[in-house]
CSV table of C-alpha atoms and ligand atoms in Angstrom, one decimal:
chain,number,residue,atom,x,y,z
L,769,UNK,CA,155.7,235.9,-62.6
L,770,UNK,CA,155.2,237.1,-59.3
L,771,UNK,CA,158.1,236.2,-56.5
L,772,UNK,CA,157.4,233.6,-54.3
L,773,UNK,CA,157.7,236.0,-51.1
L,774,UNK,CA,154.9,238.1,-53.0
L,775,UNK,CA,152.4,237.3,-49.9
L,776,UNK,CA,154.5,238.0,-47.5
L,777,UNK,CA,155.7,241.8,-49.1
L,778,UNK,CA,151.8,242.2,-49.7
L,779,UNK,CA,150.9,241.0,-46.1
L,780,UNK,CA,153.8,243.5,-44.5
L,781,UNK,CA,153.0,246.6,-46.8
L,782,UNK,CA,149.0,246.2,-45.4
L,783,UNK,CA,150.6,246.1,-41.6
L,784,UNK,CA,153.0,248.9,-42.1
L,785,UNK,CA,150.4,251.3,-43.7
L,786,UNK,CA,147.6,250.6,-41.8
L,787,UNK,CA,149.8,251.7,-38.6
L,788,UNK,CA,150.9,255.1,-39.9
L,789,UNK,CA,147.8,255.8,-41.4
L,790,UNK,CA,146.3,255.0,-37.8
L,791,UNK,CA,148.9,256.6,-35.5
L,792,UNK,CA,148.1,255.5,-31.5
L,793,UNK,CA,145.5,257.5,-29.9
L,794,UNK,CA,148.6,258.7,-27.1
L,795,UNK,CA,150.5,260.4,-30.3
L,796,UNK,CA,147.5,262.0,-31.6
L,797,UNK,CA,146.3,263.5,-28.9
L,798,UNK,CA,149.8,264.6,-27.4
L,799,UNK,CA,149.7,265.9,-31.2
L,800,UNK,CA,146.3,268.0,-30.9
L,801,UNK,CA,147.4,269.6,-27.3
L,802,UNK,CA,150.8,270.7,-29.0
L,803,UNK,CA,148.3,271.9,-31.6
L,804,UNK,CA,150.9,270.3,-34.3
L,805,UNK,CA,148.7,269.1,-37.4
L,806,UNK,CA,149.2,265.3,-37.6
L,807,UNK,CA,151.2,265.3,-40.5
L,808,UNK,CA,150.7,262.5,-42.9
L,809,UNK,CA,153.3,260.0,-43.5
L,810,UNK,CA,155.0,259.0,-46.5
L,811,UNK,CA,156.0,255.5,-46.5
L,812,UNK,CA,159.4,255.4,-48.9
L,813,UNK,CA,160.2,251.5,-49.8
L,814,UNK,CA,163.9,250.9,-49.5
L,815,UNK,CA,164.4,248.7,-52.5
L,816,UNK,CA,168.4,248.3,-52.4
L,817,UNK,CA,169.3,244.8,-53.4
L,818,UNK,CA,165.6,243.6,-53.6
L,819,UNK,CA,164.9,242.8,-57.3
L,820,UNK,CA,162.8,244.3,-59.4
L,821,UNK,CA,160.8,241.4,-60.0
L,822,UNK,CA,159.5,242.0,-56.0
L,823,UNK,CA,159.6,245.7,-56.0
L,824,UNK,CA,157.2,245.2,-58.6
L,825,UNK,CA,154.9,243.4,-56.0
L,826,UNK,CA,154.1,246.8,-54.0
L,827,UNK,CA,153.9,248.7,-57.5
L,828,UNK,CA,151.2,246.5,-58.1
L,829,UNK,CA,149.5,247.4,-54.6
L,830,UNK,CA,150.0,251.0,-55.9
L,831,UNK,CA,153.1,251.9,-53.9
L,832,UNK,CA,154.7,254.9,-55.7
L,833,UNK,CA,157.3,255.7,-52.8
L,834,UNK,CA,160.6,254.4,-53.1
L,835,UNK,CA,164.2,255.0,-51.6
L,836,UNK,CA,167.6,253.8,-53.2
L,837,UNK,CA,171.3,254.0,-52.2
L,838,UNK,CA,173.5,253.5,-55.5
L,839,UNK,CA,172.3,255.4,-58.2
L,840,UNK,CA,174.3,252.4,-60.9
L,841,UNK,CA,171.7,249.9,-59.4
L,842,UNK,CA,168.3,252.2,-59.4
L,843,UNK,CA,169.3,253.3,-62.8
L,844,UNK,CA,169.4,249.9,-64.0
L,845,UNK,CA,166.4,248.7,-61.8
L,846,UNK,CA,164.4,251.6,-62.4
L,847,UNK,CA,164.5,252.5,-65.7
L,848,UNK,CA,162.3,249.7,-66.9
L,849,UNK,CA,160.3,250.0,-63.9
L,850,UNK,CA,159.5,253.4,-64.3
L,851,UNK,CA,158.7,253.2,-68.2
L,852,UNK,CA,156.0,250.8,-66.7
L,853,UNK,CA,154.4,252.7,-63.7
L,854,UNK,CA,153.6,256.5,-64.2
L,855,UNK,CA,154.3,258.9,-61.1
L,856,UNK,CA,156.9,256.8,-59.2
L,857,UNK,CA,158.9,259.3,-56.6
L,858,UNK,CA,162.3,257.8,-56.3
L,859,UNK,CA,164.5,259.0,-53.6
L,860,UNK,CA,168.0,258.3,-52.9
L,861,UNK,CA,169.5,257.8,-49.7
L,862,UNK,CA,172.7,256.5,-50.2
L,863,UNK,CA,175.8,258.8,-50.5
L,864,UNK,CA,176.5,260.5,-54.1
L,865,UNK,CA,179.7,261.4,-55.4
L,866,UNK,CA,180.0,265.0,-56.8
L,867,UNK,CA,180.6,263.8,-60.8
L,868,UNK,CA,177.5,261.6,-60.3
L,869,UNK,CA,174.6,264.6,-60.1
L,870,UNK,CA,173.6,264.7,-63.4
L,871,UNK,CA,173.0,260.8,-63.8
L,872,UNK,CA,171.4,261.1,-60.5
L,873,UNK,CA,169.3,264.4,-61.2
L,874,UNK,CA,167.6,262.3,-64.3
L,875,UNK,CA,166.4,259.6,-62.4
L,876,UNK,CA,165.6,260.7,-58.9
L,877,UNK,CA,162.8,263.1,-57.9
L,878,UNK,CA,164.6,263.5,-54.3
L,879,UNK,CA,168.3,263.2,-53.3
L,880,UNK,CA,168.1,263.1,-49.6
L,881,UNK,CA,172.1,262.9,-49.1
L,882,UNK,CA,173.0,266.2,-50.2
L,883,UNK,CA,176.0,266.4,-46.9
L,884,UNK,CA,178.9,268.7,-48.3
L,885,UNK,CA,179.8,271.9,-50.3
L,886,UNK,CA,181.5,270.5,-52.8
L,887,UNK,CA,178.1,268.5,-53.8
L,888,UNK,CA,176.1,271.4,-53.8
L,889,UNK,CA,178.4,273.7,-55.7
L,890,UNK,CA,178.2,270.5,-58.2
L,891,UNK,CA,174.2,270.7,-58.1
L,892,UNK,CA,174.1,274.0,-57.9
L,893,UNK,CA,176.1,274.0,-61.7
L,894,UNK,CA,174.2,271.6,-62.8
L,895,UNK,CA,170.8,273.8,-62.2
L,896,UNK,CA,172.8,277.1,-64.2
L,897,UNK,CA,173.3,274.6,-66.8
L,898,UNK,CA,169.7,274.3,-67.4
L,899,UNK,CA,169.2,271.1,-65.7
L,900,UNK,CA,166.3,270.8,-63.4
L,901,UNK,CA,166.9,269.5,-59.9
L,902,UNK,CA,165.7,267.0,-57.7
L,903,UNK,CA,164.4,268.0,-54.4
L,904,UNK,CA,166.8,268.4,-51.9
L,905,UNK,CA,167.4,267.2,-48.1
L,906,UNK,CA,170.5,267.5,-46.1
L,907,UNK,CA,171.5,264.7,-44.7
L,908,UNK,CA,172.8,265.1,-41.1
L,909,UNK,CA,175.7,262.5,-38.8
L,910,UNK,CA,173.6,263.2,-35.4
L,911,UNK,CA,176.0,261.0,-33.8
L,912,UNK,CA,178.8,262.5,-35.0
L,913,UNK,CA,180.1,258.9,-36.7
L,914,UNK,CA,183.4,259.2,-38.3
L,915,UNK,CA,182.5,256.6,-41.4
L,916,UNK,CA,178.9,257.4,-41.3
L,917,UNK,CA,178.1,260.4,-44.1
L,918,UNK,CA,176.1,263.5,-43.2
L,919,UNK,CA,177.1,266.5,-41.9
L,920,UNK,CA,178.1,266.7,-38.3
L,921,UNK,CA,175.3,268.1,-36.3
L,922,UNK,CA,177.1,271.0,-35.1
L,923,UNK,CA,177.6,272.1,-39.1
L,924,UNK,CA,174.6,271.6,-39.8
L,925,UNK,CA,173.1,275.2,-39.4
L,926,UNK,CA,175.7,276.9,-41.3
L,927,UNK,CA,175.5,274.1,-44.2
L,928,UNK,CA,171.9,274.6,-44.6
L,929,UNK,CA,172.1,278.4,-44.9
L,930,UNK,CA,175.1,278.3,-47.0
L,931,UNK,CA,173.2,276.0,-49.6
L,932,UNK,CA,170.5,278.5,-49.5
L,933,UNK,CA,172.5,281.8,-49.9
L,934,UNK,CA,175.8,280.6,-51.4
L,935,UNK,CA,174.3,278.2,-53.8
L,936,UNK,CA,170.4,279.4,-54.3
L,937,UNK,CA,169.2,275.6,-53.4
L,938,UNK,CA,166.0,275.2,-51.8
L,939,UNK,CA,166.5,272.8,-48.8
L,940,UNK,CA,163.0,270.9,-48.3
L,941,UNK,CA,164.0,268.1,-46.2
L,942,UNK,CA,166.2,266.7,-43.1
L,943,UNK,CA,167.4,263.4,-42.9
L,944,UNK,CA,169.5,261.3,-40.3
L,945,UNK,CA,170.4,257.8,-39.7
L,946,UNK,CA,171.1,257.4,-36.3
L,947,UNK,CA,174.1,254.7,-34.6
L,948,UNK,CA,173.0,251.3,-34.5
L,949,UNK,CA,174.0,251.1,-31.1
L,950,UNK,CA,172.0,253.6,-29.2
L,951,UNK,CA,168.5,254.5,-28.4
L,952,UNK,CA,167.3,256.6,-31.7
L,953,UNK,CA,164.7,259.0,-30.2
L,954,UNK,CA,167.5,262.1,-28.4
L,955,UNK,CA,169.1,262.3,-32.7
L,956,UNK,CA,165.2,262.1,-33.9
L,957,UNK,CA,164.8,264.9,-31.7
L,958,UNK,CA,167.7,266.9,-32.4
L,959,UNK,CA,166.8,266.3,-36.7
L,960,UNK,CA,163.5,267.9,-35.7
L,961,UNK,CA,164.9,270.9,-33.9
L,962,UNK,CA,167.1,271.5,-36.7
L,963,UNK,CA,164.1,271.2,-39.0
L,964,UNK,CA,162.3,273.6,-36.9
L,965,UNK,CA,165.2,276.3,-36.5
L,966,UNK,CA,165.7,276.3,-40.4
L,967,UNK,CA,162.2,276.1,-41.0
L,968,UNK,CA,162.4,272.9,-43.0
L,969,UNK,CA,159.2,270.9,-43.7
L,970,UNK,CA,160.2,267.3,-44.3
L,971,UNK,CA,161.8,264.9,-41.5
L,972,UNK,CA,162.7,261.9,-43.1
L,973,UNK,CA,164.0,259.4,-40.2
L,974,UNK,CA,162.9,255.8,-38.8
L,975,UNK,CA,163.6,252.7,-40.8
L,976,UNK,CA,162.4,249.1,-40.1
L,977,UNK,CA,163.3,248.8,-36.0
L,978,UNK,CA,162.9,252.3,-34.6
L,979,UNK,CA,159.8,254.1,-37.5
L,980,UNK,CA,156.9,254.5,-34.6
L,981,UNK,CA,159.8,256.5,-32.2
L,982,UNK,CA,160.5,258.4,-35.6
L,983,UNK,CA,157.0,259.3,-36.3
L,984,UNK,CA,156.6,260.2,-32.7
L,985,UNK,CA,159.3,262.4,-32.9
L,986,UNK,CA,157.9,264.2,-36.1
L,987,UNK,CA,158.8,262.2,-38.8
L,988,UNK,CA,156.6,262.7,-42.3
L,989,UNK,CA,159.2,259.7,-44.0
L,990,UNK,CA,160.1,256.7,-42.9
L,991,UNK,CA,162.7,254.4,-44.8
L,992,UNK,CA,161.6,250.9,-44.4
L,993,UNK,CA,163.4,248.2,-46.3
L,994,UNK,CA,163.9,244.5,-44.5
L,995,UNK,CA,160.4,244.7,-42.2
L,996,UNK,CA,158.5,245.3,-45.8
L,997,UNK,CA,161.3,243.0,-48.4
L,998,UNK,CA,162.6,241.0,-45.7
L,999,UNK,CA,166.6,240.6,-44.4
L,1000,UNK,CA,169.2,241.6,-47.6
W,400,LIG,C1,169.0,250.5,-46.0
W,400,LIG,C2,168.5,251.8,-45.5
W,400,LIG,C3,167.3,252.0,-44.9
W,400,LIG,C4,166.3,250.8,-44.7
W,400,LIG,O1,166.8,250.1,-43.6
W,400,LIG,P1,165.9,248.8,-43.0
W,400,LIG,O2,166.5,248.6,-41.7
W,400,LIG,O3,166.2,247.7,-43.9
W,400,LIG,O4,164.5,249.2,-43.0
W,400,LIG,C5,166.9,253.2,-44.5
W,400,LIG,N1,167.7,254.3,-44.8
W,400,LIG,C6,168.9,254.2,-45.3
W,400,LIG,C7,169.7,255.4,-45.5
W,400,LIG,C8,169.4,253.0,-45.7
W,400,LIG,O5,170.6,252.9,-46.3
């Protein structure tokens, strides 16, 4: 049985792809004289604490893109989910501890939180083990936030090259989530100069309040969670 909210999830998936599929003529043509291909954007559903029974709302709209942060929850919730829908890319984006990577590497095609050497020397024996790996983005603190996760912007470099030479992991990805209580776009930018420095494709930044400053600061993945599900 669908979830009484169904309309509403439908209604607010239409809005929310219709705008990044349709980015404002201002962006695109700042875009064209940067001569910056408009990249297209991947819309990842932040499904934390919604149930399946409403994740299984945008499945039915074929959404494939979806974000969790506690891999006990998305492997209960998605197990099922996933034996039901073919090609779902599930990405976590909550914090993983080290003797957590293998039950993470079987269930999600992207772990954007990789933040710490100690993780990736646990990924990186998990690959030599014979285990295939998930795509991997670092996750960075822009704002330097003593209990937020990530690594602190000014470690950044270094931790990117060390999980490339060190640990032979392939770094695809950037992701940041910036303080709550200031304006987003100056550690959108920074994320994307990183990106650029490292040569890093994927920018995955912007969430429910701030995804159209993320976009126009490069982002190719936004996180969107209450402005699709409604408040947790
Ligand atoms: C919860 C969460 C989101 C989604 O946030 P909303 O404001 O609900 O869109 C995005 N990214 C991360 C890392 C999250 O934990």
């Amino acid at each position: 049985m669908m979830p009484d909210n169904a309309h509403d999830i439908k209604t607010a998936y239409q809005k929310i792809c219709a705008e990044i599929s349709a980015p404002p003529e201002a962006t695109l043509e700042a875009k064209l004289e940067a001569k910056l291909e408009a990249k297209p954007i991947t819309l990842l559903a932040v499904s934390k604490q919604v149930a399946a029974a409403q994740v299984r709302v945008l499945l039915e709209c074929g959404h494939r893109h979806f974000g969790e942060n506690r891999v006990q929850e998305a492997v209960q919730k998605w197990t099922p989910l996933k034996a039901d829908y073919p090609a779902i890319e599930l990405h976590l984006i909550g914090a993983l501890q080290s003797n957590k990577v293998k039950e993470a590497a079987a269930l999600f095609d992207v772990i954007e939180t990789l933040d710490r050497p100690r993780l990736a020397a646990a990924l990186a024996r998990l690959r030599d083990s014979g285990v295939a790996l998930p795509r991997l983005f670092v996750q960075v603190n822009t704002g330097n936030e003593a209990q937020k996760a990530g690594v602190a912007l000014n470690e950044a470099g270094a931790f990117i090259e060390q999980c490339r030479h060190d640990y032979g992991l392939t770094i695809e990805g950037l992701m940041c989530l910036p303080p709550y209580d200031t304006p987003p776009a100056p550690h959108f930018m920074q994320l994307a100069t990183l990106a650029q420095a490292h040569n890093i494709a994927h920018l995955s930044m912007g969430m429910s309040g701030d995804y159209g400053i993320a976009i126009a600061c490069g982002a190719d993945i936004i996180r969107i969670g209450t402005a699709l599900f409604g408040s947790r």
